[in-house]
mmCIF file of C-alpha atoms in Angstrom:
data_model
loop_
_atom_site.group_PDB
_atom_site.id
_atom_site.type_symbol
_atom_site.label_atom_id
_atom_site.label_comp_id
_atom_site.label_asym_id
_atom_site.label_seq_id
_atom_site.Cartn_x
_atom_site.Cartn_y
_atom_site.Cartn_z
ATOM 1 C CA MET U 870 125.482 114.353 99.867
ATOM 2 C CA SER U 871 125.146 115.340 96.249
ATOM 3 C CA ARG U 872 128.102 115.193 93.914
ATOM 4 C CA THR U 873 127.979 118.983 93.409
ATOM 5 C CA ARG U 874 128.003 119.666 97.140
ATOM 6 C CA ILE U 875 130.926 117.287 97.698
ATOM 7 C CA SER U 876 132.924 118.715 94.831
ATOM 8 C CA ARG U 877 132.370 122.305 96.028
ATOM 9 C CA THR U 878 133.531 121.373 99.516
ATOM 10 C CA ILE U 879 136.638 119.661 98.143
ATOM 11 C CA ARG U 880 137.393 122.559 95.802
ATOM 12 C CA PHE U 881 137.290 125.047 98.684
ATOM 13 C CA ARG U 882 139.421 122.722 100.805
ATOM 14 C CA ASN U 883 142.102 122.355 98.124
ATOM 15 C CA LYS U 884 141.981 126.089 97.299
ATOM 16 C CA LEU U 885 140.767 125.678 93.683
ATOM 17 C CA ALA U 886 137.644 127.693 94.444
ATOM 18 C CA PHE U 887 139.703 130.539 95.872
ATOM 19 C CA VAL U 888 141.865 130.674 92.740
ATOM 20 C CA VAL U 889 138.753 130.860 90.551
ATOM 21 C CA LEU U 890 137.161 133.585 92.680
ATOM 22 C CA LEU U 891 140.355 135.658 92.670
ATOM 23 C CA ASN U 892 140.693 135.478 88.886
ATOM 24 C CA PHE U 893 137.129 135.586 87.564
ATOM 25 C CA PRO U 894 134.404 138.059 88.497
ATOM 26 C CA LEU U 895 131.187 137.051 90.169
ATOM 27 C CA THR U 896 128.239 138.412 88.214
ATOM 28 C CA THR U 897 124.622 138.922 89.146
ATOM 29 C CA LEU U 898 121.665 137.729 87.144
ATOM 30 C CA ASP U 899 120.864 141.337 86.239
ATOM 31 C CA GLN U 900 124.380 141.806 84.891
ATOM 32 C CA ARG U 901 124.199 138.627 82.828
ATOM 33 C CA LEU U 902 120.823 139.622 81.397
ATOM 34 C CA ALA U 903 121.871 143.184 80.602
ATOM 35 C CA GLU U 904 125.395 142.612 79.318
ATOM 36 C CA GLY U 905 125.444 138.948 78.387
ATOM 37 C CA GLU U 906 124.231 139.476 74.859
ATOM 38 C CA HIS U 907 127.565 141.138 74.048
ATOM 39 C CA TRP U 908 129.803 138.743 75.950
ATOM 40 C CA THR U 909 132.216 136.392 74.248
ATOM 41 C CA ARG U 910 132.151 132.667 74.748
ATOM 42 C CA ARG U 911 135.134 133.014 77.100
ATOM 43 C CA GLN U 912 133.390 135.674 79.231
ATOM 44 C CA TRP U 913 130.381 133.388 79.591
ATOM 45 C CA ALA U 914 132.636 130.490 80.570
ATOM 46 C CA GLU U 915 134.359 132.641 83.206
ATOM 47 C CA ALA U 916 131.024 133.840 84.594
ATOM 48 C CA ARG U 917 129.672 130.284 84.795
ATOM 49 C CA LEU U 918 132.871 129.001 86.414
ATOM 50 C CA ALA U 919 132.833 131.740 89.069
ATOM 51 C CA GLN U 920 129.118 131.147 89.652
ATOM 52 C CA LEU U 921 129.903 127.570 90.762
ATOM 53 C CA PHE U 922 131.657 129.010 93.792
ATOM 54 C CA SER U 923 129.349 131.927 94.546
ATOM 55 C CA THR U 924 128.267 130.325 97.806
ATOM 56 C CA ARG U 925 130.294 128.465 100.354
ATOM 57 C CA ILE U 926 128.406 126.158 102.641
ATOM 58 C CA PRO U 927 130.270 125.133 105.786
ATOM 59 C CA ALA U 928 131.165 121.444 105.992
ATOM 60 C CA GLU U 929 129.130 120.901 109.163
ATOM 61 C CA VAL U 930 126.024 122.287 107.427
ATOM 62 C CA ASN U 931 126.583 119.978 104.447
ATOM 63 C CA GLN U 932 127.028 117.082 106.866
ATOM 64 C CA ALA U 933 123.771 117.902 108.662
ATOM 65 C CA ILE U 934 121.937 118.148 105.326
ATOM 66 C CA SER U 935 123.311 114.774 104.249
ATOM 67 C CA GLU U 936 122.346 113.104 107.523
ATOM 68 C CA THR U 937 118.831 114.525 107.351
ATOM 69 C CA GLN U 938 118.389 113.367 103.762
ATOM 70 C CA ALA U 939 119.666 109.883 104.637
ATOM 71 C CA ASP U 940 117.325 109.683 107.638
ATOM 72 C CA ALA U 941 114.361 110.746 105.496
ATOM 73 C CA GLU U 942 115.177 108.187 102.802
ATOM 74 C CA LEU U 943 115.556 105.437 105.399
ATOM 75 C CA TYR U 944 112.238 106.392 106.981
ATOM 76 C CA ILE U 945 110.436 106.194 103.631
ATOM 77 C CA ASP U 946 112.223 102.977 102.594
ATOM 78 C CA ASP U 947 111.193 101.267 105.843
ATOM 79 C CA TYR U 948 107.600 102.530 105.751
ATOM 80 C CA LYS U 949 106.079 99.623 103.847
ATOM 81 C CA ILE U 950 102.635 98.091 103.893
ATOM 82 C CA CYS U 951 102.277 94.319 103.522
ATOM 83 C CA MET U 952 99.293 94.375 101.181
ATOM 84 C CA HIS U 953 98.368 90.690 101.507
ATOM 85 C CA HIS U 954 97.863 91.373 105.205
ATOM 86 C CA LEU U 955 95.121 93.932 104.605
ATOM 87 C CA LEU U 956 91.723 92.502 105.444
ATOM 88 C CA ASP U 957 88.314 93.596 104.217
ATOM 89 C CA ALA U 958 85.092 93.413 106.263
ATOM 90 C CA GLN U 959 84.671 89.696 105.429
ATOM 91 C CA GLU U 960 88.269 88.887 106.474
ATOM 92 C CA GLY U 961 89.187 88.501 102.789
ATOM 93 C CA ARG U 962 92.615 89.359 101.385
ATOM 94 C CA PRO U 963 92.112 91.385 98.201
ATOM 95 C CA PHE U 964 95.829 91.628 97.385
ATOM 96 C CA PRO U 965 98.195 88.859 96.268
ATOM 97 C CA ALA U 966 100.631 87.201 98.634
ATOM 98 C CA GLY U 967 104.072 88.752 98.906
ATOM 99 C CA LEU U 968 103.031 92.252 97.809
ATOM 100 C CA ARG U 969 104.816 94.823 99.961
ATOM 101 C CA LEU U 970 104.532 98.466 98.918
ATOM 102 C CA ILE U 971 106.469 101.520 100.004
ATOM 103 C CA THR U 972 103.932 104.024 101.186
ATOM 104 C CA HIS U 973 103.162 107.058 99.120
ATOM 105 C CA TRP U 974 104.735 106.244 95.737
ATOM 106 C CA ASN U 975 103.987 102.546 95.503
ATOM 107 C CA LEU U 976 100.506 102.965 96.978
ATOM 108 C CA ARG U 977 99.787 105.716 94.471
ATOM 109 C CA ASP U 978 101.078 103.565 91.629
ATOM 110 C CA GLU U 979 98.979 100.626 92.793
ATOM 111 C CA ILE U 980 95.853 102.794 92.721
ATOM 112 C CA LYS U 981 96.686 103.831 89.165
ATOM 113 C CA ALA U 982 97.375 100.234 88.155
ATOM 114 C CA ARG U 983 93.898 99.209 89.322
ATOM 115 C CA TYR U 984 92.026 101.646 87.028
ATOM 116 C CA GLY U 985 91.483 99.004 84.369
ATOM 117 C CA ASP U 986 90.934 96.147 86.813
ATOM 118 C CA THR U 987 87.261 95.186 86.411
ATOM 119 C CA ALA U 988 87.487 92.322 88.922
ATOM 120 C CA GLY U 989 87.702 94.112 92.278
ATOM 121 C CA GLY U 990 89.815 97.064 91.186
ATOM 122 C CA LEU U 991 87.574 99.685 92.772
ATOM 123 C CA THR U 992 87.467 97.749 96.064
ATOM 124 C CA ARG U 993 91.267 97.596 96.124
ATOM 125 C CA GLN U 994 91.557 101.280 95.240
ATOM 126 C CA ARG U 995 89.238 102.230 98.082
ATOM 127 C CA MET U 996 91.223 100.078 100.500
ATOM 128 C CA ILE U 997 94.475 101.742 99.431
ATOM 129 C CA GLN U 998 92.805 105.125 99.792
ATOM 130 C CA ARG U 999 91.859 104.255 103.368
ATOM 131 C CA VAL U 1000 95.406 103.089 104.097
ATOM 132 C CA MET U 1001 96.720 106.415 102.806
ATOM 133 C CA GLU U 1002 94.194 108.334 104.899
ATOM 134 C CA ARG U 1003 95.338 106.434 107.987
ATOM 135 C CA ILE U 1004 98.948 107.334 107.188
ATOM 136 C CA VAL U 1005 98.149 111.008 106.698
ATOM 137 C CA ASP U 1006 96.005 111.392 109.818
ATOM 138 C CA GLN U 1007 98.497 109.265 111.814
ATOM 139 C CA SER U 1008 95.877 106.731 112.886
ATOM 140 C CA ILE U 1009 97.750 103.822 111.284
ATOM 141 C CA PRO U 1010 98.771 101.335 113.981
ATOM 142 C CA GLN U 1011 102.552 101.415 114.273
ATOM 143 C CA VAL U 1012 102.690 97.627 114.467
ATOM 144 C CA VAL U 1013 101.394 97.167 110.886
ATOM 145 C CA ILE U 1014 104.191 99.155 109.266
ATOM 146 C CA ASN U 1015 106.514 96.758 107.424
ATOM 147 C CA ASN U 1016 105.241 93.871 109.542
ATOM 148 C CA PRO U 1017 104.170 90.631 107.822
ATOM 149 C CA GLN U 1018 103.197 89.063 111.145
ATOM 150 C CA VAL U 1019 99.958 90.984 111.600
ATOM 151 C CA ASP U 1020 96.740 91.436 109.617
ATOM 152 C CA TRP U 1021 95.042 94.825 109.513
ATOM 153 C CA ASN U 1022 91.632 96.060 108.498
ATOM 154 C CA PRO U 1023 92.224 99.701 107.499
ATOM 155 C CA PHE U 1024 88.496 100.518 107.710
ATOM 156 C CA SER U 1025 87.931 99.345 111.295
ATOM 157 C CA ASN U 1026 91.617 99.789 112.222
ATOM 158 C CA GLU U 1027 91.633 96.336 113.842
ATOM 159 C CA VAL U 1028 94.959 94.506 114.048
ATOM 160 C CA LYS U 1029 95.489 90.834 114.811
ATOM 161 C CA VAL U 1030 98.264 88.286 114.573
ATOM 162 C CA SER U 1031 98.391 86.815 111.092
ATOM 163 C CA ALA U 1032 97.960 83.154 110.349
ATOM 164 C CA VAL U 1033 99.619 83.690 106.949
ATOM 165 C CA ALA U 1034 103.386 83.672 106.465
ATOM 166 C CA ASP U 1035 103.746 84.907 102.899
ATOM 167 C CA LEU U 1036 106.833 87.091 103.156
ATOM 168 C CA GLY U 1037 108.938 84.827 105.337
ATOM 169 C CA ALA U 1038 110.493 87.775 107.109
ATOM 170 C CA PRO U 1039 110.309 88.543 110.788
ATOM 171 C CA ALA U 1040 108.760 91.785 111.959
ATOM 172 C CA PRO U 1041 111.169 94.649 112.564
ATOM 173 C CA ALA U 1042 112.687 94.799 116.044
ATOM 174 C CA GLY U 1043 110.250 96.270 118.522
ATOM 175 C CA MET U 1044 107.291 95.725 116.175
ATOM 176 C CA ARG U 1045 106.341 92.169 117.080
ATOM 177 C CA PRO U 1046 102.791 91.928 118.369
ATOM 178 C CA LYS U 1047 102.485 91.554 122.121
ATOM 179 C CA TRP U 1048 99.223 89.640 122.049
ATOM 180 C CA ALA U 1049 98.352 86.055 121.345
ATOM 181 C CA PRO U 1050 96.209 84.923 118.409
ATOM 182 C CA GLY U 1051 92.507 85.160 119.145
ATOM 183 C CA THR U 1052 92.809 87.863 121.809
#
C-alpha cells in the first residue's frame, strides 16, 4: 500500500480528514483555473489540503489493491529465466554461467546491452527475442521458469534435465522435472 493511501486511511480513521473537510472547501479544477489567479497563498493551501481528502476509499478496497499489487510483484520477481540454461541449435550455451534475468525488464536490458557486442551479440539478441515471444504467446514451458535444473532451447521449445549446476539452487517446489536425463 502506498504511503499516501495509508496516510489517508489513518487520517479518516482518526477524524483529521473530517476536520479538514468541515473547515476548508472542496474546489473543482474549473474553479481553481477560473478563480485561482486571484487567490492568496492561504486560499491555495486550504484548497490543496482539502483536495487530499476529496475521495475516501474504503479500507477493504485499499486492502484488495495492496494484495493485488503484492501478488503481481511476486509473480514478476519469481518469473526469471536462467540464461546459461538456454541452448542453441548446436547445444551451445551463449550466455555466461550464473546469469538469471527477471523477464521483461532484465531481458529487455540484456538485448540493449548486446547492441555493441560484435562477438555473438546478434545471436544472443535473437535468442532473447524468442524467449520473450514464448512468454507473450504463453508457449514457454512452465518448468523452465526460474529453474536452474533444466536446459531449454527456445527455438525448438525442447526441455531437458541440465548437466550443469551453475546457480546451486534447487528448482522451485513443484517445478522439478519429472523425467530422467536422456529421455
